[in-house]
Short mmCIF file of C-alpha atoms and ligand atoms in Angstrom, two decimals:
data_model
loop_
_atom_site.label_atom_id
_atom_site.label_comp_id
_atom_site.label_asym_id
_atom_site.label_seq_id
_atom_site.Cartn_x
_atom_site.Cartn_y
_atom_site.Cartn_z
CA UNK C 23 -34.08 -92.04 -11.99
CA UNK C 24 -34.46 -91.31 -15.76
CA UNK C 25 -31.79 -90.95 -17.41
CA UNK C 26 -32.48 -87.05 -17.60
CA UNK C 27 -32.66 -86.20 -14.47
CA UNK C 28 -30.05 -84.72 -12.35
CA UNK C 29 -28.99 -86.23 -8.48
CA UNK C 30 -30.11 -82.78 -6.81
CA UNK C 31 -33.36 -82.65 -8.38
CA UNK C 32 -34.79 -85.69 -5.79
CA UNK C 33 -36.61 -84.60 -3.38
CA UNK C 34 -35.90 -85.75 0.03
CA UNK C 35 -38.31 -88.12 0.20
CA UNK C 36 -37.52 -89.45 -3.51
CA UNK C 37 -33.73 -89.30 -2.39
CA UNK C 38 -34.63 -91.68 0.28
CA UNK C 39 -36.88 -93.73 -1.98
CA UNK C 40 -34.27 -94.20 -5.10
CA UNK C 41 -31.04 -95.01 -2.33
CA UNK C 42 -33.07 -97.97 -1.60
CA UNK C 43 -33.77 -99.26 -4.84
CA UNK C 44 -30.17 -99.01 -5.70
CA UNK C 45 -31.36 -96.50 -8.07
CA UNK C 46 -28.56 -94.25 -6.60
CA UNK C 47 -26.19 -94.40 -3.90
CA UNK C 48 -24.91 -91.71 -1.33
CA UNK C 49 -21.43 -91.54 -2.80
CA UNK C 50 -23.14 -90.32 -5.58
CA UNK C 51 -25.35 -88.32 -4.26
CA UNK C 52 -23.04 -86.65 -1.89
CA UNK C 53 -20.84 -86.15 -4.73
CA UNK C 54 -22.91 -84.27 -7.38
CA UNK C 55 -24.19 -82.19 -4.17
CA UNK C 56 -20.10 -81.60 -3.05
CA UNK C 57 -20.39 -80.89 -7.31
CA UNK C 58 -22.66 -78.63 -7.13
CA UNK C 59 -21.68 -76.56 -4.03
CA UNK C 60 -18.43 -76.08 -5.32
CA UNK C 61 -19.82 -74.33 -8.96
CA UNK C 62 -22.61 -72.87 -7.44
CA UNK C 63 -20.97 -71.42 -3.69
CA UNK C 64 -18.57 -69.16 -4.56
CA UNK C 65 -20.93 -67.58 -6.25
CA UNK C 66 -24.19 -67.81 -4.22
CA UNK C 67 -21.51 -67.78 -0.29
CA UNK C 68 -24.75 -70.62 1.07
CA UNK C 69 -21.19 -71.71 2.54
CA UNK C 70 -19.74 -70.66 5.25
CA UNK C 71 -17.40 -73.87 5.69
CA UNK C 72 -17.66 -77.37 3.49
CA UNK C 73 -16.74 -80.39 5.24
CA UNK C 74 -16.31 -82.32 1.73
CA UNK C 75 -14.08 -85.18 2.83
CA UNK C 76 -15.94 -86.06 6.17
CA UNK C 77 -18.95 -86.31 3.85
CA UNK C 78 -17.26 -88.04 1.34
CA UNK C 79 -17.08 -90.80 4.42
CA UNK C 80 -20.02 -90.83 5.81
CA UNK C 81 -21.71 -91.66 2.21
CA UNK C 82 -19.27 -94.18 2.18
CA UNK C 83 -20.12 -95.37 5.49
CA UNK C 84 -23.73 -94.59 4.85
CA UNK C 85 -23.37 -97.48 1.41
CA UNK C 86 -21.77 -99.79 4.00
CA UNK C 87 -24.95 -99.72 5.81
CA UNK C 88 -27.38 -99.57 4.19
CA UNK C 89 -26.18 -103.18 1.63
CA UNK C 90 -25.42 -104.47 5.24
CA UNK C 91 -29.42 -103.83 5.72
CA UNK C 92 -29.01 -101.01 8.55
CA UNK C 93 -29.95 -98.13 6.57
CA UNK C 94 -31.04 -95.43 9.31
CA UNK C 95 -34.24 -92.61 8.45
CA UNK C 96 -31.72 -90.63 6.85
CA UNK C 97 -29.65 -93.06 5.44
CA UNK C 98 -26.97 -91.23 3.20
CA UNK C 99 -29.08 -87.67 2.85
CA UNK C 100 -26.31 -84.72 2.23
CA UNK C 101 -27.84 -81.88 4.61
CA UNK C 102 -26.26 -78.28 5.26
CA UNK C 103 -26.29 -77.25 8.51
CA UNK C 104 -26.27 -74.15 9.49
CA UNK C 105 -23.02 -72.44 11.47
CA UNK C 106 -25.14 -71.70 14.46
CA UNK C 107 -25.47 -75.29 15.19
CA UNK C 108 -22.50 -76.97 17.07
CA UNK C 109 -20.46 -79.47 15.21
CA UNK C 110 -17.96 -81.42 17.33
CA UNK C 111 -14.41 -80.80 15.67
CA UNK C 112 -16.25 -78.69 12.76
CA UNK C 113 -15.41 -74.66 12.42
CA UNK C 114 -18.01 -72.83 14.23
CA UNK C 115 -19.03 -69.45 13.53
CA UNK C 116 -21.93 -67.83 14.30
CA UNK C 117 -21.03 -65.62 11.16
CA UNK C 118 -19.19 -63.88 13.58
CA UNK C 119 -15.45 -62.09 13.86
CA UNK C 120 -15.49 -63.29 17.48
CA UNK C 121 -16.17 -67.35 16.28
CA UNK C 122 -13.95 -67.34 13.68
CA UNK C 123 -11.87 -69.97 15.05
CA UNK C 124 -14.04 -71.57 17.10
CA UNK C 125 -14.09 -75.73 16.84
CA UNK C 126 -16.51 -76.88 19.36
CA UNK C 127 -15.95 -81.08 21.53
CA UNK C 128 -19.43 -81.26 21.64
CA UNK C 129 -22.14 -81.66 19.04
CA UNK C 130 -26.03 -80.56 19.82
CA UNK C 131 -28.76 -82.38 20.11
CA UNK C 132 -30.03 -81.46 16.97
CA UNK C 133 -27.48 -82.07 14.65
CA UNK C 134 -26.25 -85.30 17.28
CA UNK C 135 -29.98 -86.75 16.34
CA UNK C 136 -29.77 -86.16 12.35
CA UNK C 137 -26.57 -87.74 12.31
CA UNK C 138 -27.84 -90.61 14.59
CA UNK C 139 -30.08 -91.12 11.78
CA UNK C 140 -28.12 -91.21 8.75
CA UNK C 141 -27.80 -88.16 7.96
CA UNK C 142 -24.56 -86.84 5.76
CA UNK C 143 -23.58 -83.04 6.08
CA UNK C 144 -22.02 -81.19 3.11
CA UNK C 145 -21.24 -78.47 5.35
CA UNK C 146 -21.90 -74.80 7.20
CA UNK C 147 -24.93 -72.70 6.23
CA UNK C 148 -23.93 -68.89 6.02
CA UNK C 149 -26.30 -66.26 8.22
CA UNK C 150 -26.68 -63.40 9.41
CA UNK C 151 -23.85 -62.56 12.25
CA UNK C 152 -25.61 -64.43 15.60
CA UNK C 153 -28.81 -64.83 13.76
CA UNK C 154 -29.76 -61.10 13.48
CA UNK C 155 -31.58 -60.26 10.92
CA UNK C 156 -33.56 -60.57 7.71
CA UNK C 157 -30.97 -60.47 4.97
CA UNK C 158 -27.76 -62.19 5.93
CA UNK C 159 -26.32 -58.65 4.69
CA UNK C 160 -24.39 -58.93 8.41
CA UNK C 161 -22.97 -62.09 8.40
CA UNK C 162 -19.01 -61.29 8.85
CA UNK C 163 -17.91 -64.26 6.06
CA UNK C 164 -20.62 -61.91 3.54
CA UNK C 165 -24.05 -61.50 1.88
CA UNK C 166 -25.45 -64.56 0.68
CA UNK C 167 -27.32 -64.04 -2.53
CA UNK C 168 -30.17 -65.54 -3.06
CA UNK C 169 -30.01 -67.57 -5.67
CA UNK C 170 -33.46 -66.04 -7.55
CA UNK C 171 -33.66 -63.54 -9.72
CA UNK C 172 -36.25 -60.40 -10.79
CA UNK C 173 -38.06 -61.34 -14.96
CA UNK C 174 -37.04 -57.85 -15.53
CA UNK C 175 -33.27 -57.33 -14.14
CA UNK C 176 -31.93 -60.35 -13.55
CA UNK C 177 -28.44 -58.84 -12.88
CA UNK C 178 -29.98 -57.11 -9.28
CA UNK C 179 -28.61 -60.04 -6.94
CA UNK C 180 -31.81 -59.99 -4.18
CA UNK C 181 -31.00 -61.08 -0.40
CA UNK C 182 -32.24 -65.36 0.04
CA UNK C 183 -33.28 -63.12 3.56
CA UNK C 184 -31.99 -64.32 7.54
CA UNK C 185 -30.91 -64.68 9.85
CA UNK C 186 -31.06 -68.34 7.45
CA UNK C 187 -30.17 -67.35 4.68
CA UNK C 188 -26.21 -69.63 3.20
CA UNK C 189 -29.39 -72.70 4.55
CA UNK C 190 -32.38 -71.75 2.46
CA UNK C 191 -30.10 -71.33 -0.31
CA UNK C 192 -28.76 -73.51 -0.64
CA UNK C 193 -32.07 -76.18 -0.64
CA UNK C 194 -33.18 -73.42 -2.72
CA UNK C 195 -30.27 -73.59 -5.52
CA UNK C 196 -29.93 -77.47 -4.83
CA UNK C 197 -26.41 -77.44 -2.93
CA UNK C 198 -27.66 -79.51 0.04
CA UNK C 199 -31.54 -81.92 0.12
CA UNK C 200 -32.58 -79.83 3.31
CA UNK C 201 -30.61 -78.03 5.97
CA UNK C 202 -31.48 -77.16 9.76
CA UNK C 203 -32.44 -73.75 10.87
CA UNK C 204 -33.21 -71.10 13.53
CA UNK C 205 -36.33 -69.28 14.27
CA UNK C 206 -36.34 -66.24 17.22
CA UNK C 207 -38.12 -63.47 14.45
CA UNK C 208 -38.97 -65.65 11.33
CA UNK C 209 -35.15 -66.74 10.62
CA UNK C 210 -36.99 -69.56 8.50
CA UNK C 211 -39.69 -68.95 7.25
CA UNK C 212 -38.89 -65.62 5.74
CA UNK C 213 -36.01 -67.12 3.67
CA UNK C 214 -38.02 -69.91 3.38
CA UNK C 215 -40.55 -68.01 1.20
CA UNK C 216 -37.48 -65.68 0.02
CA UNK C 217 -36.02 -68.62 -1.89
CA UNK C 218 -39.01 -70.20 -2.73
CA UNK C 219 -38.60 -73.70 0.00
CA UNK C 220 -40.33 -75.01 2.42
CA UNK C 221 -39.17 -73.91 6.39
CA UNK C 222 -41.41 -74.61 9.62
CA UNK C 223 -40.41 -73.45 13.27
CA UNK C 224 -41.78 -75.62 15.69
CA UNK C 225 -43.85 -74.99 18.77
CA UNK C 226 -41.13 -74.13 20.80
CA UNK C 227 -39.37 -76.62 23.40
CA UNK C 228 -39.74 -79.63 20.48
CA UNK C 229 -36.38 -79.15 20.01
CA UNK C 230 -33.42 -78.91 22.04
CA UNK C 231 -31.62 -75.79 22.06
CA UNK C 232 -28.17 -77.62 23.74
CA UNK C 233 -25.32 -76.85 21.51
CA UNK C 234 -27.76 -73.87 19.37
CA UNK C 235 -25.16 -70.24 20.32
CA UNK C 236 -27.71 -68.68 21.61
CA UNK C 237 -29.30 -65.23 20.33
CA UNK C 238 -32.36 -64.52 22.36
CA UNK C 239 -33.25 -68.28 24.41
CA UNK C 240 -37.06 -67.99 24.63
CA UNK C 241 -37.79 -67.06 21.18
CA UNK C 242 -34.87 -69.65 19.59
CA UNK C 243 -35.81 -73.21 18.18
CA UNK C 244 -34.40 -74.89 15.71
CA UNK C 245 -36.36 -76.51 12.29
CA UNK C 246 -36.41 -77.57 8.93
CA UNK C 247 -35.61 -76.54 5.35
CA UNK C 248 -36.12 -78.50 2.26
CA UNK C 249 -38.08 -78.42 -1.20
CA UNK C 250 -41.74 -80.02 0.05
CA UNK C 251 -43.22 -79.95 2.78
CA UNK C 252 -42.90 -83.89 3.04
CA UNK C 253 -39.10 -83.11 3.42
CA UNK C 254 -39.36 -81.24 6.19
CA UNK C 255 -41.70 -82.90 8.18
CA UNK C 256 -38.88 -86.02 7.43
CA UNK C 257 -36.02 -83.84 8.83
CA UNK C 258 -38.18 -82.43 11.87
CA UNK C 259 -39.41 -85.58 13.01
CA UNK C 260 -35.34 -86.42 13.61
CA UNK C 261 -34.49 -83.27 14.84
CA UNK C 262 -36.86 -83.25 17.59
CA UNK C 263 -37.65 -85.21 20.75
CA UNK C 264 -36.52 -83.74 24.44
CA UNK C 265 -33.29 -82.96 26.05
CA UNK C 266 -32.33 -83.32 29.52
CA UNK C 267 -29.83 -80.88 28.42
CA UNK C 268 -32.35 -78.41 27.68
CA UNK C 269 -34.20 -76.92 30.34
CA UNK C 270 -36.84 -75.78 28.18
CA UNK C 271 -37.04 -78.98 25.66
CA UNK C 272 -41.06 -80.32 26.15
CA UNK C 273 -41.07 -83.98 26.88
CA UNK C 274 -44.16 -85.09 24.60
CA UNK C 275 -44.23 -87.76 22.24
CA UNK C 276 -42.74 -87.32 18.63
CA UNK C 277 -45.51 -87.74 15.78
CA UNK C 278 -45.35 -89.77 12.20
CA UNK C 279 -45.17 -86.04 10.67
CA UNK C 280 -44.79 -87.48 7.46
CA UNK C 281 -48.03 -88.49 7.69
CA UNK C 282 -49.58 -85.71 8.65
CA UNK C 283 -48.93 -84.54 5.51
CA UNK C 284 -51.32 -87.12 3.53
CA UNK C 285 -54.17 -85.76 6.50
CA UNK C 286 -57.81 -84.51 5.16
CA UNK C 287 -58.63 -81.00 5.49
CA UNK C 288 -62.27 -81.54 5.82
CA UNK C 289 -63.01 -79.78 8.63
CA UNK C 290 -60.93 -77.83 9.29
CA UNK C 291 -61.47 -73.92 11.29
CA UNK C 292 -58.79 -72.48 9.34
CA UNK C 293 -58.23 -68.26 11.17
CA UNK C 294 -57.97 -65.06 8.86
CA UNK C 295 -56.93 -63.00 11.50
CA UNK C 296 -57.60 -59.19 9.91
CA UNK C 297 -54.85 -57.16 12.07
CA UNK C 298 -52.09 -58.69 9.47
CA UNK C 299 -54.18 -56.94 6.63
CA UNK C 300 -51.22 -54.05 6.54
CA UNK C 301 -51.81 -50.78 5.00
CA UNK C 302 -49.36 -50.65 1.73
CA UNK C 303 -49.18 -54.58 1.62
CA UNK C 304 -48.20 -54.64 -1.53
CA UNK C 305 -51.77 -56.86 -3.71
CA UNK C 306 -49.92 -59.22 -5.13
CA UNK C 307 -49.92 -59.85 -1.33
CA UNK C 308 -52.81 -59.71 -1.30
CA UNK C 309 -54.29 -62.19 -3.74
CA UNK C 310 -52.16 -64.51 -2.75
CA UNK C 311 -53.51 -64.91 0.83
CA UNK C 312 -57.64 -64.87 -0.95
CA UNK C 313 -55.99 -67.89 -3.22
CA UNK C 314 -54.49 -70.18 -0.62
CA UNK C 315 -57.18 -69.47 1.43
CA UNK C 316 -59.78 -70.76 -1.68
CA UNK C 317 -57.92 -73.94 -2.23
CA UNK C 318 -58.17 -74.99 1.51
CA UNK C 319 -61.57 -73.56 0.78
CA UNK C 320 -62.07 -75.83 -2.10
CA UNK C 321 -60.31 -79.49 -0.59
CA UNK C 322 -63.78 -78.29 2.17
CA UNK C 323 -61.71 -76.86 5.29
CA UNK C 324 -63.76 -73.24 6.51
CA UNK C 325 -62.27 -69.37 6.90
CA UNK C 326 -63.44 -67.94 9.80
CA UNK C 327 -62.13 -63.90 10.29
CA UNK C 328 -60.49 -63.60 13.11
CA UNK C 329 -58.51 -61.09 15.34
CA UNK C 330 -55.80 -60.70 17.03
CA UNK C 331 -55.43 -57.52 19.07
CA UNK C 332 -52.51 -56.84 19.71
CA UNK C 333 -50.57 -58.07 16.83
CA UNK C 334 -49.86 -54.04 16.63
CA UNK C 335 -47.46 -54.78 19.32
CA UNK C 336 -45.53 -58.08 18.35
CA UNK C 337 -42.37 -56.11 16.49
CA UNK C 338 -41.77 -53.51 19.77
CA UNK C 339 -42.24 -56.45 21.33
CA UNK C 340 -39.46 -58.64 20.45
CA UNK C 341 -37.59 -55.57 19.21
CA UNK C 342 -37.23 -55.30 23.20
CA UNK C 343 -37.13 -59.04 24.18
CA UNK C 344 -35.11 -60.16 22.30
CA UNK C 345 -32.56 -57.92 22.62
CA UNK C 346 -32.48 -57.72 26.70
CA UNK C 347 -31.97 -61.64 26.23
CA UNK C 348 -29.17 -61.21 23.62
CA UNK C 349 -27.30 -58.52 25.40
CA UNK C 350 -27.05 -61.18 28.52
CA UNK C 351 -26.07 -64.34 25.86
CA UNK C 352 -23.48 -62.44 24.42
CA UNK C 353 -22.10 -61.22 27.79
CA UNK C 354 -19.80 -64.49 26.96
CA UNK C 355 -17.25 -63.57 24.70
CA UNK C 356 -14.63 -62.23 26.44
CA UNK C 357 -11.69 -63.59 25.06
CA UNK C 358 -11.67 -65.62 27.83
CA UNK C 359 -13.37 -68.72 26.90
CA UNK C 360 -14.40 -68.63 22.93
CA UNK C 361 -13.46 -67.44 20.03
CA UNK C 362 -11.12 -64.32 19.63
CA UNK C 363 -8.95 -62.48 22.11
CA UNK C 364 -7.79 -59.45 21.25
CA UNK C 365 -4.96 -57.60 23.48
CA UNK C 366 -2.46 -55.83 23.61
CA UNK C 367 0.75 -55.74 26.39
CA UNK C 368 -0.11 -54.07 29.06
CA UNK C 369 -3.71 -54.86 28.87
CA UNK C 370 -5.80 -55.07 31.72
CA UNK C 371 -8.53 -57.32 31.81
CA UNK C 372 -11.54 -54.70 30.80
CA UNK C 373 -9.54 -52.83 28.39
CA UNK C 374 -8.59 -56.94 26.34
CA UNK C 375 -12.59 -57.70 27.30
CA UNK C 376 -12.82 -54.46 25.21
CA UNK C 377 -10.87 -54.70 22.47
CA UNK C 378 -12.10 -58.53 21.74
CA UNK C 379 -15.60 -57.51 21.53
CA UNK C 380 -15.33 -54.17 19.28
CA UNK C 381 -13.60 -55.65 17.14
CA UNK C 382 -15.70 -58.64 17.30
CA UNK C 383 -18.87 -58.32 17.28
CA UNK C 384 -20.30 -55.93 13.66
CA UNK C 385 -22.17 -53.19 14.44
CA UNK C 386 -25.81 -54.66 13.97
CA UNK C 387 -25.07 -57.07 16.79
CA UNK C 388 -23.42 -54.17 18.79
CA UNK C 389 -27.00 -52.08 18.15
CA UNK C 390 -28.43 -55.18 19.80
CA UNK C 391 -26.28 -55.60 22.72
CA UNK C 392 -26.91 -51.90 22.49
CA UNK C 393 -30.62 -51.81 22.73
CA UNK C 394 -31.18 -54.67 24.97
CA UNK C 395 -28.40 -53.44 27.90
CA UNK C 396 -30.69 -50.31 28.14
CA UNK C 397 -33.48 -52.07 28.29
CA UNK C 398 -32.79 -53.99 31.56
CA UNK C 399 -30.82 -50.71 32.74
CA UNK C 400 -32.40 -49.89 36.05
CA UNK C 401 -34.62 -47.04 35.73
CA UNK C 402 -35.90 -48.54 32.12
CA UNK C 403 -35.98 -51.49 33.09
CA UNK C 404 -39.81 -51.50 34.18
CA UNK C 405 -40.61 -49.00 31.52
CA UNK C 406 -39.13 -51.88 28.85
CA UNK C 407 -38.32 -54.93 28.87
CA UNK C 408 -41.30 -55.41 31.98
CA UNK C 409 -43.72 -54.22 29.68
CA UNK C 410 -42.84 -55.51 27.04
CA UNK C 411 -43.22 -59.66 28.97
CA UNK C 412 -46.67 -57.97 29.77
CA UNK C 413 -47.58 -57.05 26.61
CA UNK C 414 -46.16 -61.06 24.94
CA UNK C 415 -48.73 -62.56 27.45
CA UNK C 416 -51.60 -60.54 25.75
CA UNK C 417 -50.11 -61.83 22.54
CA UNK C 418 -49.89 -65.30 23.52
CA UNK C 419 -53.57 -64.85 25.26
CA UNK C 420 -54.88 -63.47 21.83
CA UNK C 421 -54.01 -67.02 20.50
CA UNK C 422 -55.28 -68.79 22.96
CA UNK C 423 -58.62 -66.87 22.63
CA UNK C 424 -58.23 -67.38 18.97
CA UNK C 425 -57.55 -71.82 19.05
CA UNK C 426 -61.49 -71.55 20.10
CA UNK C 427 -62.79 -70.98 16.74
CA UNK C 428 -59.94 -72.13 14.75
CA UNK C 429 -57.57 -75.02 14.05
CA UNK C 430 -54.87 -72.85 12.68
CA UNK C 431 -54.53 -69.46 11.09
CA UNK C 432 -53.16 -68.81 7.85
CA UNK C 433 -51.40 -65.38 6.76
CA UNK C 434 -48.53 -64.45 4.09
CA UNK C 435 -45.23 -65.26 5.42
CA UNK C 436 -43.57 -62.11 4.29
CA UNK C 437 -45.11 -58.60 3.47
CA UNK C 438 -42.53 -58.51 0.22
CA UNK C 439 -41.02 -60.70 -1.60
CA UNK C 440 -36.50 -60.39 -1.68
CA UNK C 441 -35.18 -57.53 -1.97
CA UNK C 442 -32.41 -56.63 -3.51
CA UNK C 443 -29.02 -55.84 -1.72
CA UNK C 444 -28.37 -51.97 -0.22
CA UNK C 445 -32.21 -51.87 0.14
CA UNK C 446 -33.39 -51.10 3.24
CA UNK C 447 -29.80 -51.42 4.60
CA UNK C 448 -29.81 -48.44 5.52
CA UNK C 449 -32.63 -47.78 7.95
CA UNK C 450 -32.34 -50.99 10.43
CA UNK C 451 -36.19 -50.00 11.64
CA UNK C 452 -37.07 -50.89 7.85
CA UNK C 453 -35.75 -54.03 7.60
CA UNK C 454 -36.63 -55.12 10.85
CA UNK C 455 -40.32 -54.37 9.64
CA UNK C 456 -39.81 -57.83 6.96
CA UNK C 457 -41.02 -59.22 10.99
CA UNK C 458 -44.45 -57.94 11.35
CA UNK C 459 -45.75 -61.75 10.14
CA UNK C 460 -42.85 -64.24 11.57
CA UNK C 461 -42.72 -62.47 15.42
CA UNK C 462 -45.65 -63.17 16.87
CA UNK C 463 -45.61 -67.54 16.58
CA UNK C 464 -42.07 -66.45 18.33
CA UNK C 465 -44.03 -64.25 21.11
CA UNK C 466 -46.69 -67.12 21.70
CA UNK C 467 -43.79 -69.90 21.74
CA UNK C 468 -46.01 -71.45 17.96
CA UNK C 469 -45.82 -73.99 15.32
CA UNK C 470 -44.86 -71.63 11.84
CA UNK C 471 -44.72 -72.99 8.48
CA UNK C 472 -43.83 -71.56 5.27
CA UNK C 473 -45.07 -73.00 1.97
CA UNK C 474 -43.95 -71.80 -0.98
CA UNK C 475 -47.45 -71.16 -2.68
CA UNK C 476 -46.84 -68.77 -6.08
CA UNK C 477 -45.07 -65.86 -8.14
CA UNK C 478 -44.98 -61.79 -7.64
CA UNK C 479 -44.81 -60.12 -11.18
CA UNK C 480 -40.94 -59.92 -10.78
CA UNK C 481 -41.51 -63.73 -10.84
CA UNK C 482 -39.98 -64.27 -7.56
CA UNK C 483 -41.50 -66.45 -4.54
CA UNK C 484 -44.20 -65.12 -2.46
CA UNK C 485 -44.93 -67.89 0.61
CA UNK C 486 -47.76 -68.08 2.62
CA UNK C 487 -47.49 -69.47 6.44
CA UNK C 488 -49.64 -71.72 8.69
CA UNK C 489 -49.53 -71.15 12.59
CA UNK C 490 -50.74 -73.80 14.78
CA UNK C 491 -51.61 -74.87 18.36
CA UNK C 492 -49.01 -74.74 20.36
CA UNK C 493 -47.33 -79.13 19.79
CA UNK C 494 -49.99 -78.99 16.61
CA UNK C 495 -47.49 -79.01 14.13
CA UNK C 496 -49.59 -81.93 12.33
CA UNK C 497 -52.10 -79.45 11.45
CA UNK C 498 -49.79 -77.47 10.40
CA UNK C 499 -48.57 -79.99 7.51
CA UNK C 500 -51.53 -81.22 6.91
CA UNK C 501 -52.49 -77.26 6.12
CA UNK C 502 -49.23 -76.94 4.58
CA UNK C 503 -49.51 -80.02 2.46
CA UNK C 504 -53.17 -78.98 1.02
CA UNK C 505 -51.17 -75.50 0.23
CA UNK C 506 -48.43 -76.93 -1.59
CA UNK C 507 -50.38 -79.88 -4.09
CA UNK C 508 -53.25 -76.71 -4.58
CA UNK C 509 -50.20 -73.94 -5.32
CA UNK C 510 -48.23 -77.20 -7.70
CA UNK C 511 -45.51 -74.51 -7.16
CA UNK C 512 -42.82 -75.46 -9.98
CA UNK C 513 -40.54 -72.13 -10.51
CA UNK C 514 -37.45 -72.49 -10.47
CA UNK C 515 -34.98 -70.51 -9.60
CA UNK C 516 -31.78 -69.33 -12.37
CA UNK C 517 -29.44 -70.14 -10.80
CA UNK C 518 -29.86 -74.01 -9.27
CA UNK C 519 -27.44 -77.16 -9.65
CA UNK C 520 -27.86 -78.51 -13.03
CA UNK C 521 -29.25 -75.39 -14.99
N1 LIG P 12 -35.00 -60.53 11.56
C1 LIG P 12 -35.25 -60.81 12.97
C2 LIG P 12 -33.87 -60.31 13.61
O1 LIG P 12 -33.30 -59.55 13.56
C3 LIG P 12 -35.26 -62.84 12.96
C4 LIG P 12 -33.71 -63.01 13.19
C5 LIG P 12 -34.50 -65.01 14.19
O2 LIG P 12 -35.05 -65.21 13.69
N2 LIG P 12 -32.90 -65.51 14.29
O3 LIG P 12 -33.49 -60.58 15.00
#
């Protein structure tokens, strides 16, 4: 560690090396991140709950283990956990009033694995309520502010994206070395792009969903955020693996993802789907995309124009399937088993349910439950839900056919840079359109990574997305790391620790 370096400036890999050399202790590293949270969280609101005492105790334990020569793969690494992962004994809210006082008696598999590998949890990161949103504005615990701001208009507060907005903002502002997120339709990749950090949604089934508050079970996947591709690879290895407690978790080996970041992209065929060239897309996003493809060609990859013909149906399909599953998953919040219960004297059971759900859910969640209930109801099921399932299969088939010609696909991560709080918020459909590039990977179950690749004219980060074959995160990491090397993204957000 150089004298000028702030302990929150480390990459995760760099921090592991510094811990191993004894250049810093887990206690110092954790303290520095907790100080950063104390200084910045009142403004950014990236954390709903900060577990400072537990973090310091874990850090002390971590230093003791390392001293005994028993260091584990993530020994002493301070992380943020999206408040959608159940953490034993620590309040887990899903950013909803309905779970506002819920303290799970058990740990999610993903967080249990991170703890098993020595991670130190700093606290629970803010999100859109039940992970429904693209702005973090639907949280019952208030919005998260993006640590970046526009060059010409630094006073206007921007959204960090969503739903994992707190996780992305915490990593960008250096309040954590990495974070967990979940991605149902883009909730890791879109906030990563908006906050200038890296995030990957792995293949459906790569990480266990056990203990993650369910939104849309056939789409939900956990994944990491970090400031480098390699750091994401290190975290994903700990988070992955078969879990008998999740019947959709895949029993496949977990490769060394970090090693894959060093693979050459020479000879790889990179698909460029023509349907992702949207009318009205900002010219700088189009230019960045072209630039990314040039970088990969310069490294010896070949770029191939491909067609994913059902792309235009992806958003409507997603916004039928996701609410349908959500309406079913959220039926369990009835005031009896978990969290909030609102009741008045003399209420019968049904009135208690209604009062609890009316008070406990926010507007976006209610909208999704209503859409979902509608598309599943008798008479509409065939017209909407069943049709959407069929189109989903066609979207997956588009990708299957693409894999005959290419090894990975590169697209923009989002159709715009981070927008301002208040923009796009009066019309839910405008907000849904933000997910246009990300929902396809969820519908097809494929891995997708977002990597910062440049800045727009206002100095805001823009990301590229790499999509890969199912369970081929290694190629995704190799391509992501090649883009990262070429982009050499060094810009920093205005609001950050050590600034
Ligand atoms: N923005 C999308 C939605 O609102 C995706 C959310 C997510 O991936 N959890 O549903």
